[in-house]
Coordinates of C-alpha atoms in Angstrom, one line a residue:
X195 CA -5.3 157.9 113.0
X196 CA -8.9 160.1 112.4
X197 CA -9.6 160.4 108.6
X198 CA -11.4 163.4 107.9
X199 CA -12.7 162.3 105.1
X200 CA -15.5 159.8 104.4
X201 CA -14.3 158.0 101.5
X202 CA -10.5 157.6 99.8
X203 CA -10.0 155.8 96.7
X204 CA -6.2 154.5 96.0
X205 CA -4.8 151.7 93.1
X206 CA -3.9 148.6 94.7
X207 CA -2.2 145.8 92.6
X208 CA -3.2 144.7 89.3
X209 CA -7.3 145.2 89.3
X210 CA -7.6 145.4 92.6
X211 CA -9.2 148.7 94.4
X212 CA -8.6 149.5 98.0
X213 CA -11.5 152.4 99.7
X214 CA -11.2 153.5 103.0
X215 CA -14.5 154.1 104.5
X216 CA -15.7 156.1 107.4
X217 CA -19.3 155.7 109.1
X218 CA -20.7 154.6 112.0
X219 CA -20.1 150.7 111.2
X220 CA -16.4 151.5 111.6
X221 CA -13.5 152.5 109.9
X222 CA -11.3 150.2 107.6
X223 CA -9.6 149.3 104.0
X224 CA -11.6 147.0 102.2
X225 CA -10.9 145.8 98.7
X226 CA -14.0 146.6 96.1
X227 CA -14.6 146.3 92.4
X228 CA -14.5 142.7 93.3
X229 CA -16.5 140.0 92.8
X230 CA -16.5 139.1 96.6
X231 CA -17.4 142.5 97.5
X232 CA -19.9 145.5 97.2
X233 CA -19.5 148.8 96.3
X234 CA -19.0 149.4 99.7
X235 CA -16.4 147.3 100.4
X236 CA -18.9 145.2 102.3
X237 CA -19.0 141.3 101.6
X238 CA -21.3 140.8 98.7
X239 CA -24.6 140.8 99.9
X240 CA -26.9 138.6 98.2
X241 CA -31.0 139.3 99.5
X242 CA -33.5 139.9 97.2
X243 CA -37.3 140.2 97.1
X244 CA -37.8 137.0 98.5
X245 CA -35.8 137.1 101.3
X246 CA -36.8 140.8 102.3
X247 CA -40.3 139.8 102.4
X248 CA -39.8 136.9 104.6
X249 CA -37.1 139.2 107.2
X250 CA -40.8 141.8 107.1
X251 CA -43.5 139.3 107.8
X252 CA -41.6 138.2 110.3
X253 CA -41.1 141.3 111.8
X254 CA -44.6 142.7 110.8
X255 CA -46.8 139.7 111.9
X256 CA -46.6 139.0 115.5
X257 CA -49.4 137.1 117.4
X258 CA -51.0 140.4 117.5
X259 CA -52.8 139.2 114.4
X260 CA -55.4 137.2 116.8
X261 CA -56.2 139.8 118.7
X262 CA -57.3 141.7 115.7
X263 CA -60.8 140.0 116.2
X264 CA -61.2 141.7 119.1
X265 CA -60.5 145.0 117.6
X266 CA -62.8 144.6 114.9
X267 CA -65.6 143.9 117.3
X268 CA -64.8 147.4 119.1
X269 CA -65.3 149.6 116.1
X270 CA -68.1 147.5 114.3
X271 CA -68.2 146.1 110.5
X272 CA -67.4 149.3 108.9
X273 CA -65.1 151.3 110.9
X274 CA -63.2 147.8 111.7
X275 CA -62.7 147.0 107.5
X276 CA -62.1 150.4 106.5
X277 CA -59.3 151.0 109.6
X278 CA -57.8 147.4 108.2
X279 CA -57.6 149.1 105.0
X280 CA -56.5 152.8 105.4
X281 CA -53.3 151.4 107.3
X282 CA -52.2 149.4 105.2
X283 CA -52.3 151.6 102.4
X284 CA -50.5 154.0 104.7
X285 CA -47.6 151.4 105.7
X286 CA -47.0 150.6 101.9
X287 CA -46.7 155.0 100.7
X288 CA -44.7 155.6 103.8
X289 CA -42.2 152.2 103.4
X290 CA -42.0 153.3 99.5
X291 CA -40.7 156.9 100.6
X292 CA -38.3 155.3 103.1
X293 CA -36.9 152.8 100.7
X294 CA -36.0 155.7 98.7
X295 CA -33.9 156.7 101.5
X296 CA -31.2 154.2 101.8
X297 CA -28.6 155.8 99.3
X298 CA -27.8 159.3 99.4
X299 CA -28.6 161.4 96.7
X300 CA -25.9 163.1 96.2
X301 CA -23.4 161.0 96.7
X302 CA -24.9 157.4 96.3
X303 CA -23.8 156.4 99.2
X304 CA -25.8 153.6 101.8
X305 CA -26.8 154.4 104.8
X306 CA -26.7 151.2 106.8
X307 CA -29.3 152.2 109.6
X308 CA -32.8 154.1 109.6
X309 CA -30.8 157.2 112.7
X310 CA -28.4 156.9 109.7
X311 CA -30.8 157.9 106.9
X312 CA -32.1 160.5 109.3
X313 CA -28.9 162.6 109.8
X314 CA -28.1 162.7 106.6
X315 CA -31.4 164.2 105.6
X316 CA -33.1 165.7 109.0
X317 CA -30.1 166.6 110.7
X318 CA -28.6 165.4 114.1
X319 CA -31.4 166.5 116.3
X320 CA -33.7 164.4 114.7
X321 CA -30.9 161.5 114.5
X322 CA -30.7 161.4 118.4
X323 CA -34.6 161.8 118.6
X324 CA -35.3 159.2 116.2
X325 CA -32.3 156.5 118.0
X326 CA -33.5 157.0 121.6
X327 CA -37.3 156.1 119.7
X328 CA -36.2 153.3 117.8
X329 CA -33.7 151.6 120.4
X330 CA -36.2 151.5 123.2
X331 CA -39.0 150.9 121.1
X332 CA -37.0 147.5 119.7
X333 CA -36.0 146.5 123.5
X334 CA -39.6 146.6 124.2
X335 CA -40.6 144.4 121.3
X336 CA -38.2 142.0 122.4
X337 CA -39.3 141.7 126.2
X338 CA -42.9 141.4 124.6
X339 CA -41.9 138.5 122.5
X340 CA -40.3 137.2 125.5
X341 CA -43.8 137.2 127.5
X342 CA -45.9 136.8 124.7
X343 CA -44.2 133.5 123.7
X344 CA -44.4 132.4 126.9
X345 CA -48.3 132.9 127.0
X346 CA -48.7 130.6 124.2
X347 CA -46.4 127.9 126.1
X348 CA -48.5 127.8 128.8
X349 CA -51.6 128.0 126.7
X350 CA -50.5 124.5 125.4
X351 CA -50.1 123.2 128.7
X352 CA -53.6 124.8 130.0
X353 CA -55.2 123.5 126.6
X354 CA -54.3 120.0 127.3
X355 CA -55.6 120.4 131.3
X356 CA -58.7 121.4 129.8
X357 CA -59.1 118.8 127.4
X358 CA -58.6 115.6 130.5
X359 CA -60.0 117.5 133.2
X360 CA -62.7 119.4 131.1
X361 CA -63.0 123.2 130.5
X362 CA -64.7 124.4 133.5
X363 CA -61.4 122.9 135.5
X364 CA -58.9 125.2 137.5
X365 CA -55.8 125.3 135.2
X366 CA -53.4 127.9 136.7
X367 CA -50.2 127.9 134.9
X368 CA -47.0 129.9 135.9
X369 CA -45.5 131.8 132.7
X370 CA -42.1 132.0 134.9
X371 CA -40.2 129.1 133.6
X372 CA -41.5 129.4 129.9
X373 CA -39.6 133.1 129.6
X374 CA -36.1 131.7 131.3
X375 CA -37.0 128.7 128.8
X376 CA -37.3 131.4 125.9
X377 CA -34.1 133.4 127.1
X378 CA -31.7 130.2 127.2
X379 CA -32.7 129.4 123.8
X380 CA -32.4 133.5 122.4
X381 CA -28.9 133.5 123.6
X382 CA -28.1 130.3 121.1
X383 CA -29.7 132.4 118.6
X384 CA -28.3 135.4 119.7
X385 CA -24.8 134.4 118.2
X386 CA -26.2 134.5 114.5
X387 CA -23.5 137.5 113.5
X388 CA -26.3 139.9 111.3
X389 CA -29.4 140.3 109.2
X390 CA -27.6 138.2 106.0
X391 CA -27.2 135.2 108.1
X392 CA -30.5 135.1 109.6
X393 CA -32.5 134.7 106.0
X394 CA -33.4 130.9 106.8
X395 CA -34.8 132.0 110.1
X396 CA -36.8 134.3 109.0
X397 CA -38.4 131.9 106.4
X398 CA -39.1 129.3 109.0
X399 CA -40.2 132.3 111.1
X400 CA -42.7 133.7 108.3
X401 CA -43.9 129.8 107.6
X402 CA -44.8 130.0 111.2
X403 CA -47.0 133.2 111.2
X404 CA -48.7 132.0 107.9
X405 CA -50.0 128.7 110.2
X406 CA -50.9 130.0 113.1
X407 CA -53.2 132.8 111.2
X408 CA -54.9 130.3 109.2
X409 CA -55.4 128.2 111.8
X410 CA -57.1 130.9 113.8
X411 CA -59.0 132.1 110.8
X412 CA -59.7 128.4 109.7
X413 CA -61.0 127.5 113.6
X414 CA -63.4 130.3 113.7
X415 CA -64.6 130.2 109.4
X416 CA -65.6 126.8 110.4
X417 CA -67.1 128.3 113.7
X418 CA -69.1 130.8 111.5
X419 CA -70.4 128.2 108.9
X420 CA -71.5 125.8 111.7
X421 CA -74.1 128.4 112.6
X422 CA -72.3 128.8 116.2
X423 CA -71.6 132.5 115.0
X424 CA -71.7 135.3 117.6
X425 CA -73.8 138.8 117.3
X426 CA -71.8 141.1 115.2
X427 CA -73.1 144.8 114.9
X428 CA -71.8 147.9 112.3
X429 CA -71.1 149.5 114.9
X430 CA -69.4 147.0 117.1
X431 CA -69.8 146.6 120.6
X432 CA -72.9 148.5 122.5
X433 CA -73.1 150.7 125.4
X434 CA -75.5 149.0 127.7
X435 CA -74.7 146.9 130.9
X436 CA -71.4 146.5 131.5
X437 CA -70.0 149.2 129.4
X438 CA -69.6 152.6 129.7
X439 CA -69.8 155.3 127.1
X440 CA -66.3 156.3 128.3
X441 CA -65.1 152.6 127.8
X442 CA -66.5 152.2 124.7
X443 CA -64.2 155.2 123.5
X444 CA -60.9 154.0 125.4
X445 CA -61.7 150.7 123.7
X446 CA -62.4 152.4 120.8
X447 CA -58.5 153.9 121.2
X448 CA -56.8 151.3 121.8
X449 CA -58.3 149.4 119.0
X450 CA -57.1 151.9 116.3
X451 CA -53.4 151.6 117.9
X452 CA -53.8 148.1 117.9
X453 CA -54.4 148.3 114.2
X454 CA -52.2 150.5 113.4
X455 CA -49.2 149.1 114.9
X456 CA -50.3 145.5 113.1
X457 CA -48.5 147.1 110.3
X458 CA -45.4 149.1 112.0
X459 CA -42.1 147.4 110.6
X460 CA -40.6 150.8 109.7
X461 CA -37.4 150.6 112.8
X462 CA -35.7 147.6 111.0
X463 CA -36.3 148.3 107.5
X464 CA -33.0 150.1 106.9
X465 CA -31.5 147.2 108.4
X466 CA -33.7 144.7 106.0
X467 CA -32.7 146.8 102.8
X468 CA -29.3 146.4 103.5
X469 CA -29.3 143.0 102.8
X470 CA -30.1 143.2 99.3
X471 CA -28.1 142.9 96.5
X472 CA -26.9 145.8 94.4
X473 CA -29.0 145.1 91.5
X474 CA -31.5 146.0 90.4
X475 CA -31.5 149.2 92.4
X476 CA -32.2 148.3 95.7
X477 CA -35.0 150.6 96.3
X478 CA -37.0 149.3 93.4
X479 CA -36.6 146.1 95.3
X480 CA -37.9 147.0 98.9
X481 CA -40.6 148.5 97.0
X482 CA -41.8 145.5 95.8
X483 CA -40.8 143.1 98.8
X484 CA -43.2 146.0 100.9
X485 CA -45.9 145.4 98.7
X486 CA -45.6 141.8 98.7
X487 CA -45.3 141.3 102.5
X488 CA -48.2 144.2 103.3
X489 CA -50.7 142.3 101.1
X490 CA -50.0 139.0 102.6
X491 CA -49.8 140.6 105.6
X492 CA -53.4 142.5 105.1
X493 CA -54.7 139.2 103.5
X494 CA -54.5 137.7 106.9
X495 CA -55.5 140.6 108.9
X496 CA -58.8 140.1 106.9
X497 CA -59.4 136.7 107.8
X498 CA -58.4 137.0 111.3
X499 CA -60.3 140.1 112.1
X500 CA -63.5 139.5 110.0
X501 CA -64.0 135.8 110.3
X502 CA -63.3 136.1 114.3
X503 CA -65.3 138.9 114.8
X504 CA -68.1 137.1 112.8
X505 CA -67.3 133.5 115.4
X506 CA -67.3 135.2 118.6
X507 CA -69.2 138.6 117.7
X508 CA -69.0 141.2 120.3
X509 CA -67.4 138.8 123.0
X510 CA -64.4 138.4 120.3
X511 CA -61.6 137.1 122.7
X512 CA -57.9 138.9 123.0
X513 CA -56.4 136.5 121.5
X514 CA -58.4 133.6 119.3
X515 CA -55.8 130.8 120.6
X516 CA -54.6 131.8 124.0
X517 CA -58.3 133.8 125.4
X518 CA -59.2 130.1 124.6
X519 CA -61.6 131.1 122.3
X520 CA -61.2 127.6 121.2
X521 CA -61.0 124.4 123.3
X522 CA -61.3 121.8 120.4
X523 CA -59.7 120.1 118.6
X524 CA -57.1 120.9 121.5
X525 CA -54.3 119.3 119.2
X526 CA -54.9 122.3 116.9
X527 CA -55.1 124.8 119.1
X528 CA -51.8 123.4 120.2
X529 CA -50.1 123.3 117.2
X530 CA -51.3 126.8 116.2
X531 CA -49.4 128.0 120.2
X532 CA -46.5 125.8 118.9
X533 CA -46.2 127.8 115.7
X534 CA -46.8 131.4 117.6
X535 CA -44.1 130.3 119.9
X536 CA -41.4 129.1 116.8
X537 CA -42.7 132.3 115.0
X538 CA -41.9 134.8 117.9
X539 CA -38.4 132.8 118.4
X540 CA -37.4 134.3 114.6
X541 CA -39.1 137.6 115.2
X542 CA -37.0 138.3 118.7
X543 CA -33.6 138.4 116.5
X544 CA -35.2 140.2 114.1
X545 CA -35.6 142.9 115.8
X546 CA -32.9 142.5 118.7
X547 CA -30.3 142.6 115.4
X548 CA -30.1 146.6 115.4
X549 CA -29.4 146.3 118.9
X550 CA -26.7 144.5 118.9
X551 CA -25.5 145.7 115.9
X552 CA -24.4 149.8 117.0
X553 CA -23.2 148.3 120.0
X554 CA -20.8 146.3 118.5
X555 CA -20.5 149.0 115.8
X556 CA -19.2 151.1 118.4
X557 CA -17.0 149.0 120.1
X558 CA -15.0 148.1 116.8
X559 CA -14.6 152.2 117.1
X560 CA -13.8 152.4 120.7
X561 CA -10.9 149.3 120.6
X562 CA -10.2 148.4 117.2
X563 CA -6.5 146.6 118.3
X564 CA -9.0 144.2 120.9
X565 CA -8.7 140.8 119.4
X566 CA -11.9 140.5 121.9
X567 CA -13.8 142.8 120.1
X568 CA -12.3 141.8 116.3
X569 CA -11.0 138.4 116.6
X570 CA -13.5 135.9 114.8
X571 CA -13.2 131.9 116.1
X572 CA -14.6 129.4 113.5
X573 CA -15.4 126.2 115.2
X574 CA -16.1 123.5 112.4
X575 CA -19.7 120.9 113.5
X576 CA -18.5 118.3 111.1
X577 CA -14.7 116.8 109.6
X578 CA -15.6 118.2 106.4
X579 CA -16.4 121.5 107.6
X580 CA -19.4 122.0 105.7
X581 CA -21.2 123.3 108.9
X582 CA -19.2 126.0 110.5
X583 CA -20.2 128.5 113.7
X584 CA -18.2 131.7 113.7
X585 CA -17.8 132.7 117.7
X586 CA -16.5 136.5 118.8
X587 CA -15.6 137.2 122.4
X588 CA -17.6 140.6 122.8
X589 CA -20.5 139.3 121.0
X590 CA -20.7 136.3 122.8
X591 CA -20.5 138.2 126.2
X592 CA -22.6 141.5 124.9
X593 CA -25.4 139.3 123.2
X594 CA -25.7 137.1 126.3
X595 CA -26.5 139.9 128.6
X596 CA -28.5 141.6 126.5
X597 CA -30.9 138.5 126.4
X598 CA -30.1 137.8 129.9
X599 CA -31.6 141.7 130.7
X600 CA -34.8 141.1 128.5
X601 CA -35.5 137.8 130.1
X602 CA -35.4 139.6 133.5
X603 CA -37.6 142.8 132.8
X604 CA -39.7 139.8 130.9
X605 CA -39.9 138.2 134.6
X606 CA -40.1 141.3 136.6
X607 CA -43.1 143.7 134.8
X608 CA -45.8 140.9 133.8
X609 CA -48.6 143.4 133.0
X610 CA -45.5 144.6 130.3
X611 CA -47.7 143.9 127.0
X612 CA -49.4 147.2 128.4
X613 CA -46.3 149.1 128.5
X614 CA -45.3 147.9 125.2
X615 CA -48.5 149.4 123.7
X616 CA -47.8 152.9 125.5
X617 CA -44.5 152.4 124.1
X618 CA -45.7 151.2 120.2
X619 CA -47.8 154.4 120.7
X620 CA -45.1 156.7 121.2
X621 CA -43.4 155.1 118.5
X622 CA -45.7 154.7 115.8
X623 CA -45.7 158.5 114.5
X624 CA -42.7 159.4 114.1
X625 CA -40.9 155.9 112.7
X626 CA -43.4 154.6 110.7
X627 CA -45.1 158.4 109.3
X628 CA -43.0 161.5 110.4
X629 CA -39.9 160.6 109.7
X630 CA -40.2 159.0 106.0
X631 CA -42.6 161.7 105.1
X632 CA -40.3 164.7 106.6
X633 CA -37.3 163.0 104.3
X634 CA -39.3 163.0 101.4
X635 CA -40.5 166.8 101.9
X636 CA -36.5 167.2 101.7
X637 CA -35.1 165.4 99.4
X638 CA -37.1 166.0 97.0
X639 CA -37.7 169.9 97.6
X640 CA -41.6 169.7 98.2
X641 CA -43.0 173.8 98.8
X642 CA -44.8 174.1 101.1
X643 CA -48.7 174.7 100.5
X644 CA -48.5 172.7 97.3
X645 CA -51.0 169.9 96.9
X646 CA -48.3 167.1 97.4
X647 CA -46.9 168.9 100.5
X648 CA -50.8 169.8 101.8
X649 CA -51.6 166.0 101.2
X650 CA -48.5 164.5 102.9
X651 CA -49.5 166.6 105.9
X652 CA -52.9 165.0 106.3
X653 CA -51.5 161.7 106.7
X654 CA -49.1 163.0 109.0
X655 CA -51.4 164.9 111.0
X656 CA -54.3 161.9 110.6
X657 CA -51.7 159.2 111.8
X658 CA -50.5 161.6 114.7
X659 CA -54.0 161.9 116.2
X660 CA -54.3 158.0 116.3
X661 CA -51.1 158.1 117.9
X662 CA -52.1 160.3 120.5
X663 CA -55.6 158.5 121.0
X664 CA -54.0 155.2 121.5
X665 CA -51.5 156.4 124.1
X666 CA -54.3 157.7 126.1
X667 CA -56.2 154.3 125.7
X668 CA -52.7 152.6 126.9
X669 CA -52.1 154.7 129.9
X670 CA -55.8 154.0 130.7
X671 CA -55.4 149.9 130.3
X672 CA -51.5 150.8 132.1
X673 CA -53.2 152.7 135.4
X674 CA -55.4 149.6 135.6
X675 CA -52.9 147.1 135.1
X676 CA -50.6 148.8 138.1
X677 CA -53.6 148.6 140.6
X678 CA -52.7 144.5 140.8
X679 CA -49.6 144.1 140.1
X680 CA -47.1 141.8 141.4
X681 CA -43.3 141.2 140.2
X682 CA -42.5 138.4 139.1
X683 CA -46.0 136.5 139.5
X684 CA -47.1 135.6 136.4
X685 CA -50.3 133.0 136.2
X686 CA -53.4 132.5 134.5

């Protein structure tokens, strides 16, 4: 039976209320005005700013953070700070706007996902434009993850070659068996049901990121203040021998998006902000766990980018721990990969979690009678059942292939870290700016040609040009990786 409408409210027995709720989580009759349940008829949820802040830094520092340095050292002292600066600024105004989203106005009702938030204010032409955006733009983060963690695997290996056969030695490590490694082990994880049950995770996950960062900032402070320093210009790296004036600007490009996607975190934070409890006010909360988790965030940013620029100058490495900036003390460096590696094991069902969840969304609409699809098996670790795993048929199967998928284009496209920064270029704009600002111009009835509206379309049109600029400088570093490529070779 279809309802046509969106929400029925009927008595139940004694002080019990039964709603019947229609939206693209599924349809059902779930008791509410209960202390086990939300307003929603949801299972209480019970995040705060804590936990949202851990689920973002997860999401929002990935081992991009070390190659920061090298961006720095493209666009010099000044240009490098002030880019550091301007973005994050940016991230925090356009998060705040977006967090202002997740209940309707009207209504007060949640919307559970950020294509959700968009029909209901943009309409369902920019609800399919912004789903196709965000869906492929979180399956290439996770087959990034997938390659990037297994860089850092091998890095340990090659690290500890270095350090018994010395660092000029020939230390060729396949990445191959690291990503099936990585793939057996995401779909254990996999099977973690949503965003409320991976809080622990993401704490271990966010730990993780904080090490690795200092480590790399700590490695090359202590570089600095040894007087081992590199040459560090204002304006960063020079045109002379070797580099081109054309270069210079394509590195230049791709050093802005490099920047600015450091702080993109704007595809799950719908999904984040549904996890937090109803009070107080949930958007009052996001906008502090935002603030929190930017400033950390730019904290490190600082120290990665400034004090690695200032160790390794204008030959700042890709990445301070895997470019082997560093050879000593190997056991460092290998803890730092191990931590990258742990980190980026969290940050994969992070942002796989959307994923999964509309396609099992859907399904529970497609065959709601399939004890495959609905059915939940509880398989008890210990006689007191203290530790218990909860196992569903679809999810099991779904989840599996999904990772199985990843793993494969992971193995398959090794030069992928390129296409992922064509496709965090096409994405940036219009999930992290357009979109939250375009919302906000509705809601709130903003007139055109006002200063508010005039002002809000200089960061749109500012953040659009980067956009544009760094998916030139990623089909440029893309053309060049497809001159050598080789499926499923993967050595360095």
């Amino acid at each position: 039976m279809q309802y046509l409408m969106q929400k029925f409210i009927m008595q139940g027995f004694g002080d019990q209320i039964f709603q019947v709720e229609s939206s693209e989580s599924g349809l059902g009759i779930q008791t509410v005005g209960n202390k086990e349940f939300d307003d929603d008829g949801k299972p209480k949820r019970t995040g705060n700013v804590w936990t949202a802040s851990a689920h973002i830094i997860t999401g929002i520092i990935g081992s991009g953070v070390l190659s920061l340095a090298w961006g720095v050292a493209q666009l010099g002292w000044i240009i490098g700070v002030a880019t550091l600066v301007i973005f994050s600024g940016i991230t925090i105004y356009t998060s705040s706007l977006l967090a202002d989203c997740y209940r309707s106005p009207l209504t007060g009702k949640r919307n559970y996902t950020y294509k959700e938030v968009v029909k209901n204010n943009l309409g369902r032409v920019m609800y399919m434009f912004c789903a196709t955006v965000q869906y492929v733009n979180l399956m290439g983060m996770v087959v990034g993850y997938t390659i990037t963690a297994s860089i850092s695997m091998a890095a340990i290996q090659k690290s500890d070659c270095f350090h018994s056969r010395g660092h000029e030695a020939s230390c060729s490590v396949s990445h191959n068996p690291y990503m099936i490694g990585m793939g057996v082990l995401e779909i254990f994880l996999s099977q973690i049901p949503n965003f409320h049950k991976l809080s622990m995770l993401s704490v271990v996950a966010a730990v993780m990121s904080f090490a690795y960062a200092s480590i790399g900032a700590g490695l090359a402070f202590a570089k600095v203040v040894s007087g081992h320093g590199g040459r560090t210009l204002l304006t960063g790296v020079e045109i002379g021998a070797g580099l081109t004036a054309a270069e210079k600007i394509w590195r230049m490009f791709r050093a802005f998006g490099d920047i600015a996607f450091a702080y993109t975190y704007s595809q799950i934070l719908v999904e984040i902000q549904d996890t937090l409890k109803e009070s107080p006010p949930e958007n009052q909360v996001m906008k502090k766990a935002n603030l929190v988790a930017v400033a950390t965030t730019t904290a490190f940013y600082m120290m990665c980018g400034c004090f690695g620029y200032a160790a390794f100058g204008t030959d700042a490495p890709g990445n301070l721990l895997t470019g082997f900036g560093f050879y000593e003390p190997f056991w460092l460096v290998d803890i730092a990969n191990a931590c990258i590696v742990l980190h980026l094991i969290g940050a994969y069902q992070v942002f796989a979690q959307p994923i999964y969840s509309v396609v099992e969304s859907w399904a529970r609409r497609k065959w709601p009678e399939s004890e495959v699809v609905t059915r939940e098996y509880t398989i008890s670790l210990d006689k007191k059942q203290r530790l218990v795993i909860s196992l569903n048929l679809f999810r099991l199967i779904w989840r599996s292939l999904f990772v199985i998928f990843a793993t494969f284009i992971a193995l398959l496209m090794p030069f992928f870290n390129d296409v992922l920064a064509l496709l965090g270029a096409l994405g940036y704009w219009p999930l992290t700016v357009y979109f939250p600002i375009e919302m906000y111009i509705a809601k709130n009835r903003v007139g055109r040609w006002t200063r508010r509206w005039l002002g809000l379309q200089l960061i749109n049109s500012m953040c659009f040009l980067v956009a544009v600029a760094a998916t030139c400088g990623s089909l440029q570093g893309l053309g060049k990786a497809l001159m050598t490529y080789e499926p499923f070779k993967v050595k360095d």
